[in-house]
Amino acid sequence: MNEQLSAIDTSCTEALKTLKDEQDVLDGRVKAMDDKKGSVAESVYKRVRGDYVARREELEKQARPLRQTAREQYAKLVSLLAELESAAETVKLDRQEIELRHELGEFDKKEFDKRIKGVEAAAAEKADWHAKAGEMRDRFLRCVRSEDELRGAPPPAPAPAPAPAAPTPAVDTYTTGEITPVPSRALPPAGSDSTMIIPSVKPAAPAPAPAAAAGAAKPLVSDATQMFRPSRLVPQNPEAGKTTFNLAIKIVMIGSEQGNDIKVGGPGVEPKHAQIAPTPQGYVITDFDTKHGTRVNAEKIKERLLNNEDVVQIGAARFAFRTG
């Protein structure tokens, strides 16, 4: 990773920052000229403003090749940052797994300390790399107005000269009696490949509901139409198996018993361990007060709204929650 970071060339950033600072000065002068337009002769206004705009365009011409080089190098840096963040998350989950296996009696104290020491060393190394990459990222961002410029969006152009305001024609509404209709906005077509739609249903007279079982989710009831993006649980390690589980508009039960929608074996998993339920906000995972718990992104939870790419761990099994 050190070699990859060293291969990123930041030499263009200083020259690009100098040009940006000069452009900012000229932009400020153009704005000040526009504010003073009424206090000077039109010919003076046009001559001075035109000079500033021409000088800015010349600076932009010099900046273009430097900015293109910066984009290429920044793309490499962003890719490395993504790798480092993924690696840091993996180390975090590895530590959690070692702690769980130790709690379950698989590792004695000596083996546990040895493994934790290895994980901490890996975490420290990756943190050092991430800090170096963050410093390089700041160097790139200081030489542009917005990160969009490093991702391909063009830099902002100088403000155009303000046009004279057009006179507003008088309208005699009593004479014409005309009203211009406001066009209505077209609604998007109902349904799509990426969205599931549930029409609202109001039961006329619901019967008294029986007592809810422990851990059962509240029913999805709303006067508004509910919309869900297709979602799934994708296995991330051998303990999670090889099957991807698609989530639908129903409660999904997870546990070691055969009757669960998602059966997870191994130590630390209870017969009825957790559930994932659709709600108006999205899919919510709930732990059934289990001894070893349910974790999302390595944090022990009681209940959590799932977001795209969250990592769910039950026992030693890890799943990625994905939408779309």
PDB file of C-alpha atoms in Angstrom:
ATOM      1  CA  MET A   1       0.000   0.000   0.000  1.00  0.00           C
ATOM      2  CA  ASN A   2       2.898   2.387   0.739  1.00  0.00           C
ATOM      3  CA  GLU A   3       4.198   1.838  -2.798  1.00  0.00           C
ATOM      4  CA  GLN A   4       0.757   2.568  -4.250  1.00  0.00           C
ATOM      5  CA  LEU A   5       0.467   5.790  -2.241  1.00  0.00           C
ATOM      6  CA  SER A   6       3.969   6.857  -3.226  1.00  0.00           C
ATOM      7  CA  ALA A   7       3.072   6.335  -6.891  1.00  0.00           C
ATOM      8  CA  ILE A   8       0.402   9.076  -6.724  1.00  0.00           C
ATOM      9  CA  ASP A   9       1.823  12.336  -8.140  1.00  0.00           C
ATOM     10  CA  THR A  10       0.715  15.467  -6.271  1.00  0.00           C
ATOM     11  CA  SER A  11       3.212  17.829  -7.910  1.00  0.00           C
ATOM     12  CA  CYS A  12       0.460  19.461  -9.993  1.00  0.00           C
ATOM     13  CA  THR A  13      -1.499  20.623  -6.941  1.00  0.00           C
ATOM     14  CA  GLU A  14       0.689  23.605  -5.971  1.00  0.00           C
ATOM     15  CA  ALA A  15       0.634  25.185  -9.451  1.00  0.00           C
ATOM     16  CA  LEU A  16      -3.099  24.498  -9.739  1.00  0.00           C
ATOM     17  CA  LYS A  17      -3.766  26.123  -6.359  1.00  0.00           C
ATOM     18  CA  THR A  18      -1.813  29.248  -7.400  1.00  0.00           C
ATOM     19  CA  LEU A  19      -3.942  29.568 -10.564  1.00  0.00           C
ATOM     20  CA  LYS A  20      -7.138  28.987  -8.573  1.00  0.00           C
ATOM     21  CA  ASP A  21      -6.237  31.738  -6.083  1.00  0.00           C
ATOM     22  CA  GLU A  22      -5.593  34.192  -8.939  1.00  0.00           C
ATOM     23  CA  GLN A  23      -8.910  33.247 -10.560  1.00  0.00           C
ATOM     24  CA  ASP A  24     -10.704  33.808  -7.255  1.00  0.00           C
ATOM     25  CA  VAL A  25      -9.255  37.322  -7.058  1.00  0.00           C
ATOM     26  CA  LEU A  26     -10.454  38.123 -10.582  1.00  0.00           C
ATOM     27  CA  ASP A  27     -13.905  36.659  -9.865  1.00  0.00           C
ATOM     28  CA  GLY A  28     -14.158  38.936  -6.850  1.00  0.00           C
ATOM     29  CA  ARG A  29     -13.237  41.948  -8.952  1.00  0.00           C
ATOM     30  CA  VAL A  30     -15.808  41.056 -11.615  1.00  0.00           C
ATOM     31  CA  LYS A  31     -18.504  40.824  -8.950  1.00  0.00           C
ATOM     32  CA  ALA A  32     -17.456  44.162  -7.477  1.00  0.00           C
ATOM     33  CA  MET A  33     -17.559  45.698 -10.992  1.00  0.00           C
ATOM     34  CA  ASP A  34     -21.128  44.442 -11.457  1.00  0.00           C
ATOM     35  CA  ASP A  35     -22.123  46.041  -8.145  1.00  0.00           C
ATOM     36  CA  LYS A  36     -20.617  49.391  -9.259  1.00  0.00           C
ATOM     37  CA  LYS A  37     -21.966  49.328 -12.806  1.00  0.00           C
ATOM     38  CA  GLY A  38     -24.341  52.211 -12.285  1.00  0.00           C
ATOM     39  CA  SER A  39     -21.655  54.502 -10.853  1.00  0.00           C
ATOM     40  CA  VAL A  40     -19.269  54.499 -13.861  1.00  0.00           C
ATOM     41  CA  ALA A  41     -19.553  55.139 -17.581  1.00  0.00           C
ATOM     42  CA  GLU A  42     -20.752  52.155 -19.628  1.00  0.00           C
ATOM     43  CA  SER A  43     -17.586  52.175 -21.756  1.00  0.00           C
ATOM     44  CA  VAL A  44     -15.335  52.082 -18.665  1.00  0.00           C
ATOM     45  CA  TYR A  45     -17.411  49.277 -17.135  1.00  0.00           C
ATOM     46  CA  LYS A  46     -17.176  47.141 -20.274  1.00  0.00           C
ATOM     47  CA  ARG A  47     -13.456  47.759 -20.767  1.00  0.00           C
ATOM     48  CA  VAL A  48     -12.418  46.923 -17.198  1.00  0.00           C
ATOM     49  CA  ARG A  49     -14.776  43.991 -16.841  1.00  0.00           C
ATOM     50  CA  GLY A  50     -13.706  42.596 -20.208  1.00  0.00           C
ATOM     51  CA  ASP A  51     -10.054  42.800 -19.130  1.00  0.00           C
ATOM     52  CA  TYR A  52     -10.750  40.809 -15.953  1.00  0.00           C
ATOM     53  CA  VAL A  53     -12.748  38.161 -17.818  1.00  0.00           C
ATOM     54  CA  ALA A  54     -10.035  37.779 -20.468  1.00  0.00           C
ATOM     55  CA  ARG A  55      -7.351  37.376 -17.817  1.00  0.00           C
ATOM     56  CA  ARG A  56      -9.442  34.781 -16.028  1.00  0.00           C
ATOM     57  CA  GLU A  57      -9.940  32.824 -19.250  1.00  0.00           C
ATOM     58  CA  GLU A  58      -6.172  32.827 -19.799  1.00  0.00           C
ATOM     59  CA  LEU A  59      -5.661  31.417 -16.301  1.00  0.00           C
ATOM     60  CA  GLU A  60      -8.300  28.767 -16.994  1.00  0.00           C
ATOM     61  CA  LYS A  61      -6.455  27.790 -20.173  1.00  0.00           C
ATOM     62  CA  GLN A  62      -3.288  27.235 -18.116  1.00  0.00           C
ATOM     63  CA  ALA A  63      -5.208  25.296 -15.457  1.00  0.00           C
ATOM     64  CA  ARG A  64      -6.908  22.774 -17.781  1.00  0.00           C
ATOM     65  CA  PRO A  65      -3.943  20.404 -18.357  1.00  0.00           C
ATOM     66  CA  LEU A  66      -2.979  20.581 -14.691  1.00  0.00           C
ATOM     67  CA  ARG A  67      -6.549  19.833 -13.637  1.00  0.00           C
ATOM     68  CA  GLN A  68      -6.689  16.830 -15.982  1.00  0.00           C
ATOM     69  CA  THR A  69      -3.502  15.449 -14.407  1.00  0.00           C
ATOM     70  CA  ALA A  70      -4.979  16.078 -10.951  1.00  0.00           C
ATOM     71  CA  ARG A  71      -8.155  14.182 -11.936  1.00  0.00           C
ATOM     72  CA  GLU A  72      -6.160  11.150 -13.042  1.00  0.00           C
ATOM     73  CA  GLN A  73      -4.082  11.061  -9.861  1.00  0.00           C
ATOM     74  CA  TYR A  74      -7.088  11.788  -7.634  1.00  0.00           C
ATOM     75  CA  ALA A  75      -8.999   8.869  -9.159  1.00  0.00           C
ATOM     76  CA  LYS A  76      -6.153   6.568  -8.088  1.00  0.00           C
ATOM     77  CA  LEU A  77      -6.222   8.055  -4.595  1.00  0.00           C
ATOM     78  CA  VAL A  78     -10.000   7.649  -4.238  1.00  0.00           C
ATOM     79  CA  SER A  79      -9.680   3.992  -5.262  1.00  0.00           C
ATOM     80  CA  LEU A  80      -6.972   3.435  -2.630  1.00  0.00           C
ATOM     81  CA  LEU A  81      -9.079   5.181   0.036  1.00  0.00           C
ATOM     82  CA  ALA A  82     -11.992   2.853  -0.754  1.00  0.00           C
ATOM     83  CA  GLU A  83      -9.667  -0.151  -0.398  1.00  0.00           C
ATOM     84  CA  LEU A  84      -8.362   1.140   2.927  1.00  0.00           C
ATOM     85  CA  GLU A  85     -11.865   1.748   4.302  1.00  0.00           C
ATOM     86  CA  SER A  86     -12.932  -1.746   3.236  1.00  0.00           C
ATOM     87  CA  ALA A  87      -9.807  -3.227   4.816  1.00  0.00           C
ATOM     88  CA  ALA A  88     -10.441  -1.317   8.054  1.00  0.00           C
ATOM     89  CA  GLU A  89     -14.003  -2.667   8.180  1.00  0.00           C
ATOM     90  CA  THR A  90     -12.684  -6.200   7.619  1.00  0.00           C
ATOM     91  CA  VAL A  91     -10.209  -5.826  10.509  1.00  0.00           C
ATOM     92  CA  LYS A  92     -13.019  -4.540  12.716  1.00  0.00           C
ATOM     93  CA  LEU A  93     -15.163  -7.563  11.897  1.00  0.00           C
ATOM     94  CA  ASP A  94     -12.211  -9.929  12.341  1.00  0.00           C
ATOM     95  CA  ARG A  95     -11.681  -8.589  15.863  1.00  0.00           C
ATOM     96  CA  GLN A  96     -15.372  -9.024  16.635  1.00  0.00           C
ATOM     97  CA  GLU A  97     -15.256 -12.609  15.378  1.00  0.00           C
ATOM     98  CA  ILE A  98     -12.209 -13.423  17.530  1.00  0.00           C
ATOM     99  CA  GLU A  99     -13.962 -11.983  20.591  1.00  0.00           C
ATOM    100  CA  LEU A 100     -17.096 -14.013  19.859  1.00  0.00           C
ATOM    101  CA  ARG A 101     -15.168 -17.265  19.400  1.00  0.00           C
ATOM    102  CA  HIS A 102     -13.325 -16.561  22.667  1.00  0.00           C
ATOM    103  CA  GLU A 103     -16.650 -15.992  24.464  1.00  0.00           C
ATOM    104  CA  LEU A 104     -17.895 -19.310  23.085  1.00  0.00           C
ATOM    105  CA  GLY A 105     -14.858 -21.112  24.466  1.00  0.00           C
ATOM    106  CA  GLU A 106     -13.131 -21.843  21.149  1.00  0.00           C
ATOM    107  CA  PHE A 107      -9.958 -19.887  22.074  1.00  0.00           C
ATOM    108  CA  ASP A 108      -8.188 -19.905  25.431  1.00  0.00           C
ATOM    109  CA  LYS A 109      -6.746 -16.675  26.854  1.00  0.00           C
ATOM    110  CA  LYS A 110      -3.299 -17.218  25.338  1.00  0.00           C
ATOM    111  CA  GLU A 111      -4.641 -17.859  21.828  1.00  0.00           C
ATOM    112  CA  PHE A 112      -7.108 -14.984  22.178  1.00  0.00           C
ATOM    113  CA  ASP A 113      -4.355 -12.511  23.166  1.00  0.00           C
ATOM    114  CA  LYS A 114      -2.174 -13.687  20.295  1.00  0.00           C
ATOM    115  CA  ARG A 115      -4.917 -13.211  17.713  1.00  0.00           C
ATOM    116  CA  ILE A 116      -6.040  -9.851  19.111  1.00  0.00           C
ATOM    117  CA  LYS A 117      -2.442  -8.621  18.997  1.00  0.00           C
ATOM    118  CA  GLY A 118      -2.263  -9.527  15.300  1.00  0.00           C
ATOM    119  CA  VAL A 119      -5.542  -7.732  14.569  1.00  0.00           C
ATOM    120  CA  GLU A 120      -4.440  -4.604  16.454  1.00  0.00           C
ATOM    121  CA  ALA A 121      -1.156  -4.517  14.516  1.00  0.00           C
ATOM    122  CA  ALA A 122      -3.060  -4.760  11.219  1.00  0.00           C
ATOM    123  CA  ALA A 123      -5.487  -2.024  12.352  1.00  0.00           C
ATOM    124  CA  ALA A 124      -2.634   0.325  13.309  1.00  0.00           C
ATOM    125  CA  GLU A 125      -0.890  -0.201   9.977  1.00  0.00           C
ATOM    126  CA  LYS A 126      -4.073   0.505   8.009  1.00  0.00           C
ATOM    127  CA  ALA A 127      -4.820   3.579  10.140  1.00  0.00           C
ATOM    128  CA  ASP A 128      -1.355   4.944   9.307  1.00  0.00           C
ATOM    129  CA  TRP A 129      -1.934   4.388   5.584  1.00  0.00           C
ATOM    130  CA  HIS A 130      -5.373   5.995   5.817  1.00  0.00           C
ATOM    131  CA  ALA A 131      -3.889   9.094   7.512  1.00  0.00           C
ATOM    132  CA  LYS A 132      -1.311   9.473   4.735  1.00  0.00           C
ATOM    133  CA  ALA A 133      -3.999   9.077   2.071  1.00  0.00           C
ATOM    134  CA  GLY A 134      -6.172  11.657   3.872  1.00  0.00           C
ATOM    135  CA  GLU A 135      -3.342  14.206   3.805  1.00  0.00           C
ATOM    136  CA  MET A 136      -2.929  13.653   0.062  1.00  0.00           C
ATOM    137  CA  ARG A 137      -6.667  14.050  -0.455  1.00  0.00           C
ATOM    138  CA  ASP A 138      -6.619  17.407   1.371  1.00  0.00           C
ATOM    139  CA  ARG A 139      -3.780  18.544  -0.895  1.00  0.00           C
ATOM    140  CA  PHE A 140      -5.878  17.853  -3.981  1.00  0.00           C
ATOM    141  CA  LEU A 141      -9.020  19.481  -2.551  1.00  0.00           C
ATOM    142  CA  ARG A 142      -7.183  22.715  -1.706  1.00  0.00           C
ATOM    143  CA  CYS A 143      -6.427  23.337  -5.377  1.00  0.00           C
ATOM    144  CA  VAL A 144     -10.080  23.242  -6.573  1.00  0.00           C
ATOM    145  CA  ARG A 145     -13.322  24.941  -5.587  1.00  0.00           C
ATOM    146  CA  SER A 146     -15.229  21.684  -5.379  1.00  0.00           C
ATOM    147  CA  GLU A 147     -14.436  17.970  -5.438  1.00  0.00           C
ATOM    148  CA  ASP A 148     -16.661  17.797  -8.533  1.00  0.00           C
ATOM    149  CA  GLU A 149     -13.834  19.377 -10.525  1.00  0.00           C
ATOM    150  CA  LEU A 150     -11.637  16.386  -9.670  1.00  0.00           C
ATOM    151  CA  ARG A 151     -14.394  13.987 -10.670  1.00  0.00           C
ATOM    152  CA  GLY A 152     -14.915  15.468 -14.140  1.00  0.00           C
ATOM    153  CA  ALA A 153     -17.380  18.338 -13.662  1.00  0.00           C
ATOM    154  CA  PRO A 154     -16.248  21.619 -15.337  1.00  0.00           C
ATOM    155  CA  PRO A 155     -15.185  24.549 -13.121  1.00  0.00           C
ATOM    156  CA  PRO A 156     -17.680  27.393 -12.703  1.00  0.00           C
ATOM    157  CA  ALA A 157     -17.546  30.047 -15.420  1.00  0.00           C
ATOM    158  CA  PRO A 158     -17.295  33.751 -14.527  1.00  0.00           C
ATOM    159  CA  ALA A 159     -20.597  35.445 -13.921  1.00  0.00           C
ATOM    160  CA  PRO A 160     -22.114  36.934 -17.098  1.00  0.00           C
ATOM    161  CA  ALA A 161     -22.709  40.658 -17.258  1.00  0.00           C
ATOM    162  CA  PRO A 162     -26.138  41.465 -15.806  1.00  0.00           C
ATOM    163  CA  ALA A 163     -28.730  42.148 -18.486  1.00  0.00           C
ATOM    164  CA  PRO A 164     -30.934  45.218 -18.160  1.00  0.00           C
ATOM    165  CA  ALA A 165     -34.278  44.416 -16.607  1.00  0.00           C
ATOM    166  CA  ALA A 166     -37.135  44.257 -19.104  1.00  0.00           C
ATOM    167  CA  PRO A 167     -40.053  46.538 -18.332  1.00  0.00           C
ATOM    168  CA  THR A 168     -43.081  44.748 -16.957  1.00  0.00           C
ATOM    169  CA  PRO A 169     -46.102  45.354 -19.184  1.00  0.00           C
ATOM    170  CA  ALA A 170     -49.187  46.587 -17.467  1.00  0.00           C
ATOM    171  CA  VAL A 171     -52.139  44.200 -17.578  1.00  0.00           C
ATOM    172  CA  ASP A 172     -55.708  45.327 -17.160  1.00  0.00           C
ATOM    173  CA  THR A 173     -57.319  42.195 -15.730  1.00  0.00           C
ATOM    174  CA  TYR A 174     -60.679  43.857 -15.577  1.00  0.00           C
ATOM    175  CA  THR A 175     -60.581  44.456 -19.334  1.00  0.00           C
ATOM    176  CA  THR A 176     -59.049  41.212 -20.546  1.00  0.00           C
ATOM    177  CA  GLY A 177     -60.546  38.888 -17.976  1.00  0.00           C
ATOM    178  CA  GLU A 178     -57.877  36.311 -18.909  1.00  0.00           C
ATOM    179  CA  ILE A 179     -56.275  33.851 -16.516  1.00  0.00           C
ATOM    180  CA  THR A 180     -53.268  31.849 -17.606  1.00  0.00           C
ATOM    181  CA  PRO A 181     -53.637  28.275 -16.393  1.00  0.00           C
ATOM    182  CA  VAL A 182     -50.663  26.760 -14.510  1.00  0.00           C
ATOM    183  CA  PRO A 183     -49.640  23.470 -16.124  1.00  0.00           C
ATOM    184  CA  SER A 184     -49.826  20.530 -13.751  1.00  0.00           C
ATOM    185  CA  ARG A 185     -46.750  18.426 -13.112  1.00  0.00           C
ATOM    186  CA  ALA A 186     -46.843  14.962 -14.561  1.00  0.00           C
ATOM    187  CA  LEU A 187     -46.669  12.192 -11.990  1.00  0.00           C
ATOM    188  CA  PRO A 188     -44.097   9.431 -12.515  1.00  0.00           C
ATOM    189  CA  PRO A 189     -45.527   6.146 -13.768  1.00  0.00           C
ATOM    190  CA  ALA A 190     -46.564   3.823 -10.969  1.00  0.00           C
ATOM    191  CA  GLY A 191     -44.066   1.052 -10.368  1.00  0.00           C
ATOM    192  CA  SER A 192     -40.699   0.313 -11.905  1.00  0.00           C
ATOM    193  CA  ASP A 193     -38.102  -2.421 -11.986  1.00  0.00           C
ATOM    194  CA  SER A 194     -36.382  -0.936  -8.946  1.00  0.00           C
ATOM    195  CA  THR A 195     -39.373  -0.279  -6.691  1.00  0.00           C
ATOM    196  CA  MET A 196     -42.053  -2.413  -5.068  1.00  0.00           C
ATOM    197  CA  ILE A 197     -45.331  -0.561  -4.429  1.00  0.00           C
ATOM    198  CA  ILE A 198     -47.860  -1.478  -1.770  1.00  0.00           C
ATOM    199  CA  PRO A 199     -51.232   0.295  -2.140  1.00  0.00           C
ATOM    200  CA  SER A 200     -52.708   1.483   1.111  1.00  0.00           C
ATOM    201  CA  VAL A 201     -55.542  -0.629   2.482  1.00  0.00           C
ATOM    202  CA  LYS A 202     -57.867   0.453   5.271  1.00  0.00           C
ATOM    203  CA  PRO A 203     -59.614  -2.489   6.923  1.00  0.00           C
ATOM    204  CA  ALA A 204     -63.274  -1.699   7.578  1.00  0.00           C
ATOM    205  CA  ALA A 205     -63.578  -3.142  11.068  1.00  0.00           C
ATOM    206  CA  PRO A 206     -60.548  -5.062  12.295  1.00  0.00           C
ATOM    207  CA  ALA A 207     -61.166  -7.810  14.817  1.00  0.00           C
ATOM    208  CA  PRO A 208     -59.300  -7.685  18.121  1.00  0.00           C
ATOM    209  CA  ALA A 209     -55.773  -8.998  17.529  1.00  0.00           C
ATOM    210  CA  PRO A 210     -54.468 -11.868  19.659  1.00  0.00           C
ATOM    211  CA  ALA A 211     -51.494 -11.248  21.930  1.00  0.00           C
ATOM    212  CA  ALA A 212     -48.314 -10.875  19.853  1.00  0.00           C
ATOM    213  CA  ALA A 213     -45.656 -13.524  20.164  1.00  0.00           C
ATOM    214  CA  ALA A 214     -42.326 -12.547  21.634  1.00  0.00           C
ATOM    215  CA  GLY A 215     -40.261 -10.687  19.082  1.00  0.00           C
ATOM    216  CA  ALA A 216     -43.070 -10.343  16.540  1.00  0.00           C
ATOM    217  CA  ALA A 217     -42.897  -7.209  14.401  1.00  0.00           C
ATOM    218  CA  LYS A 218     -45.641  -4.620  14.327  1.00  0.00           C
ATOM    219  CA  PRO A 219     -47.799  -4.975  11.206  1.00  0.00           C
ATOM    220  CA  LEU A 220     -47.123  -2.590   8.345  1.00  0.00           C
ATOM    221  CA  VAL A 221     -50.169  -0.286   8.403  1.00  0.00           C
ATOM    222  CA  SER A 222     -50.298   3.145   6.831  1.00  0.00           C
ATOM    223  CA  ASP A 223     -52.788   5.336   5.000  1.00  0.00           C
ATOM    224  CA  ALA A 224     -50.031   6.176   2.498  1.00  0.00           C
ATOM    225  CA  THR A 225     -48.767   3.954  -0.240  1.00  0.00           C
ATOM    226  CA  GLN A 226     -45.535   2.272   0.860  1.00  0.00           C
ATOM    227  CA  MET A 227     -42.636   1.822  -1.560  1.00  0.00           C
ATOM    228  CA  PHE A 228     -39.677  -0.514  -1.113  1.00  0.00           C
ATOM    229  CA  ARG A 229     -36.552  -1.037  -3.149  1.00  0.00           C
ATOM    230  CA  PRO A 230     -35.812  -4.730  -3.709  1.00  0.00           C
ATOM    231  CA  SER A 231     -33.312  -5.800  -1.034  1.00  0.00           C
ATOM    232  CA  ARG A 232     -31.327  -8.896  -0.162  1.00  0.00           C
ATOM    233  CA  LEU A 233     -28.889 -10.467   2.289  1.00  0.00           C
ATOM    234  CA  VAL A 234     -25.658 -11.559   0.598  1.00  0.00           C
ATOM    235  CA  PRO A 235     -23.380 -14.061   2.442  1.00  0.00           C
ATOM    236  CA  GLN A 236     -19.908 -12.705   3.225  1.00  0.00           C
ATOM    237  CA  ASN A 237     -18.132 -15.706   4.762  1.00  0.00           C
ATOM    238  CA  PRO A 238     -18.366 -19.529   4.749  1.00  0.00           C
ATOM    239  CA  GLU A 239     -20.436 -19.556   7.972  1.00  0.00           C
ATOM    240  CA  ALA A 240     -23.176 -17.613   6.145  1.00  0.00           C
ATOM    241  CA  GLY A 241     -23.383 -20.188   3.360  1.00  0.00           C
ATOM    242  CA  LYS A 242     -23.672 -19.460  -0.346  1.00  0.00           C
ATOM    243  CA  THR A 243     -27.342 -18.505  -0.736  1.00  0.00           C
ATOM    244  CA  THR A 244     -28.435 -14.904  -1.286  1.00  0.00           C
ATOM    245  CA  PHE A 245     -31.780 -14.241   0.450  1.00  0.00           C
ATOM    246  CA  ASN A 246     -34.192 -11.847  -1.252  1.00  0.00           C
ATOM    247  CA  LEU A 247     -36.322  -9.772   1.137  1.00  0.00           C
ATOM    248  CA  ALA A 248     -39.983  -9.283   0.290  1.00  0.00           C
ATOM    249  CA  ILE A 249     -42.946  -7.570   1.932  1.00  0.00           C
ATOM    250  CA  LYS A 250     -43.070  -9.981   4.841  1.00  0.00           C
ATOM    251  CA  ILE A 251     -41.270 -10.637   8.090  1.00  0.00           C
ATOM    252  CA  VAL A 252     -38.167 -12.804   7.679  1.00  0.00           C
ATOM    253  CA  MET A 253     -37.244 -14.970  10.672  1.00  0.00           C
ATOM    254  CA  ILE A 254     -33.605 -15.891  11.343  1.00  0.00           C
ATOM    255  CA  GLY A 255     -32.320 -18.592  13.677  1.00  0.00           C
ATOM    256  CA  SER A 256     -30.971 -22.108  14.053  1.00  0.00           C
ATOM    257  CA  GLU A 257     -34.370 -23.886  13.885  1.00  0.00           C
ATOM    258  CA  GLN A 258     -35.384 -25.549  10.649  1.00  0.00           C
ATOM    259  CA  GLY A 259     -38.587 -23.506  10.322  1.00  0.00           C
ATOM    260  CA  ASN A 260     -36.830 -20.130  10.008  1.00  0.00           C
ATOM    261  CA  ASP A 261     -36.818 -18.276   6.688  1.00  0.00           C
ATOM    262  CA  ILE A 262     -33.018 -17.967   7.038  1.00  0.00           C
ATOM    263  CA  LYS A 263     -31.411 -20.851   8.919  1.00  0.00           C
ATOM    264  CA  VAL A 264     -28.046 -20.038  10.497  1.00  0.00           C
ATOM    265  CA  GLY A 265     -26.116 -22.709  12.382  1.00  0.00           C
ATOM    266  CA  GLY A 266     -23.069 -22.676  14.591  1.00  0.00           C
ATOM    267  CA  PRO A 267     -22.331 -21.470  18.119  1.00  0.00           C
ATOM    268  CA  GLY A 268     -23.930 -18.298  19.378  1.00  0.00           C
ATOM    269  CA  VAL A 269     -27.134 -18.666  17.294  1.00  0.00           C
ATOM    270  CA  GLU A 270     -30.435 -19.277  19.078  1.00  0.00           C
ATOM    271  CA  PRO A 271     -33.460 -21.146  17.646  1.00  0.00           C
ATOM    272  CA  LYS A 272     -35.358 -17.865  17.207  1.00  0.00           C
ATOM    273  CA  HIS A 273     -32.567 -15.305  17.004  1.00  0.00           C
ATOM    274  CA  ALA A 274     -33.727 -12.263  15.044  1.00  0.00           C
ATOM    275  CA  GLN A 275     -36.085 -10.979  12.386  1.00  0.00           C
ATOM    276  CA  ILE A 276     -36.065  -8.501   9.508  1.00  0.00           C
ATOM    277  CA  ALA A 277     -39.366  -6.694   8.967  1.00  0.00           C
ATOM    278  CA  PRO A 278     -40.567  -4.137   6.390  1.00  0.00           C
ATOM    279  CA  THR A 279     -41.628  -0.782   7.862  1.00  0.00           C
ATOM    280  CA  PRO A 280     -42.597   2.561   6.288  1.00  0.00           C
ATOM    281  CA  GLN A 281     -38.957   3.651   6.724  1.00  0.00           C
ATOM    282  CA  GLY A 282     -37.390   0.502   5.246  1.00  0.00           C
ATOM    283  CA  TYR A 283     -36.228  -2.877   6.536  1.00  0.00           C
ATOM    284  CA  VAL A 284     -35.637  -3.105  10.296  1.00  0.00           C
ATOM    285  CA  ILE A 285     -33.679  -5.890  12.006  1.00  0.00           C
ATOM    286  CA  THR A 286     -34.624  -6.836  15.587  1.00  0.00           C
ATOM    287  CA  ASP A 287     -32.728  -9.086  17.989  1.00  0.00           C
ATOM    288  CA  PHE A 288     -34.849 -11.315  20.253  1.00  0.00           C
ATOM    289  CA  ASP A 289     -32.853 -10.505  23.423  1.00  0.00           C
ATOM    290  CA  THR A 290     -30.388 -13.258  22.615  1.00  0.00           C
ATOM    291  CA  LYS A 291     -27.396 -14.084  24.798  1.00  0.00           C
ATOM    292  CA  HIS A 292     -24.715 -13.322  22.196  1.00  0.00           C
ATOM    293  CA  GLY A 293     -26.741 -10.737  20.329  1.00  0.00           C
ATOM    294  CA  THR A 294     -27.041  -9.516  16.768  1.00  0.00           C
ATOM    295  CA  ARG A 295     -24.530  -7.068  15.316  1.00  0.00           C
ATOM    296  CA  VAL A 296     -24.726  -4.512  12.514  1.00  0.00           C
ATOM    297  CA  ASN A 297     -21.398  -3.091  11.334  1.00  0.00           C
ATOM    298  CA  ALA A 298     -19.754  -4.761  14.369  1.00  0.00           C
ATOM    299  CA  GLU A 299     -22.077  -2.966  16.836  1.00  0.00           C
ATOM    300  CA  LYS A 300     -24.416  -4.972  19.062  1.00  0.00           C
ATOM    301  CA  ILE A 301     -27.991  -3.842  18.437  1.00  0.00           C
ATOM    302  CA  LYS A 302     -31.490  -4.384  19.752  1.00  0.00           C
ATOM    303  CA  GLU A 303     -33.209  -2.873  16.718  1.00  0.00           C
ATOM    304  CA  ARG A 304     -31.745  -1.075  13.695  1.00  0.00           C
ATOM    305  CA  LEU A 305     -32.958   0.343  10.380  1.00  0.00           C
ATOM    306  CA  LEU A 306     -30.769  -1.285   7.724  1.00  0.00           C
ATOM    307  CA  ASN A 307     -28.932   0.817   5.142  1.00  0.00           C
ATOM    308  CA  ASN A 308     -27.302  -0.287   1.919  1.00  0.00           C
ATOM    309  CA  GLU A 309     -24.017  -2.223   2.509  1.00  0.00           C
ATOM    310  CA  ASP A 310     -24.621  -2.674   6.262  1.00  0.00           C
ATOM    311  CA  VAL A 311     -22.961  -5.882   7.519  1.00  0.00           C
ATOM    312  CA  VAL A 312     -25.253  -8.080   9.639  1.00  0.00           C
ATOM    313  CA  GLN A 313     -23.627 -10.709  11.887  1.00  0.00           C
ATOM    314  CA  ILE A 314     -25.433 -13.515  13.692  1.00  0.00           C
ATOM    315  CA  GLY A 315     -23.111 -15.936  15.415  1.00  0.00           C
ATOM    316  CA  ALA A 316     -20.100 -16.194  13.129  1.00  0.00           C
ATOM    317  CA  ALA A 317     -22.179 -15.715   9.952  1.00  0.00           C
ATOM    318  CA  ARG A 318     -21.887 -12.358   8.184  1.00  0.00           C
ATOM    319  CA  PHE A 319     -24.282 -10.995   5.540  1.00  0.00           C
ATOM    320  CA  ALA A 320     -24.224  -7.750   3.556  1.00  0.00           C
ATOM    321  CA  PHE A 321     -27.595  -5.978   3.285  1.00  0.00           C
ATOM    322  CA  ARG A 322     -27.977  -4.561  -0.217  1.00  0.00           C
ATOM    323  CA  THR A 323     -30.733  -2.613  -1.951  1.00  0.00           C
ATOM    324  CA  GLY A 324     -31.460  -2.124  -5.627  1.00  0.00           C
TER     325      GLY A 324
END
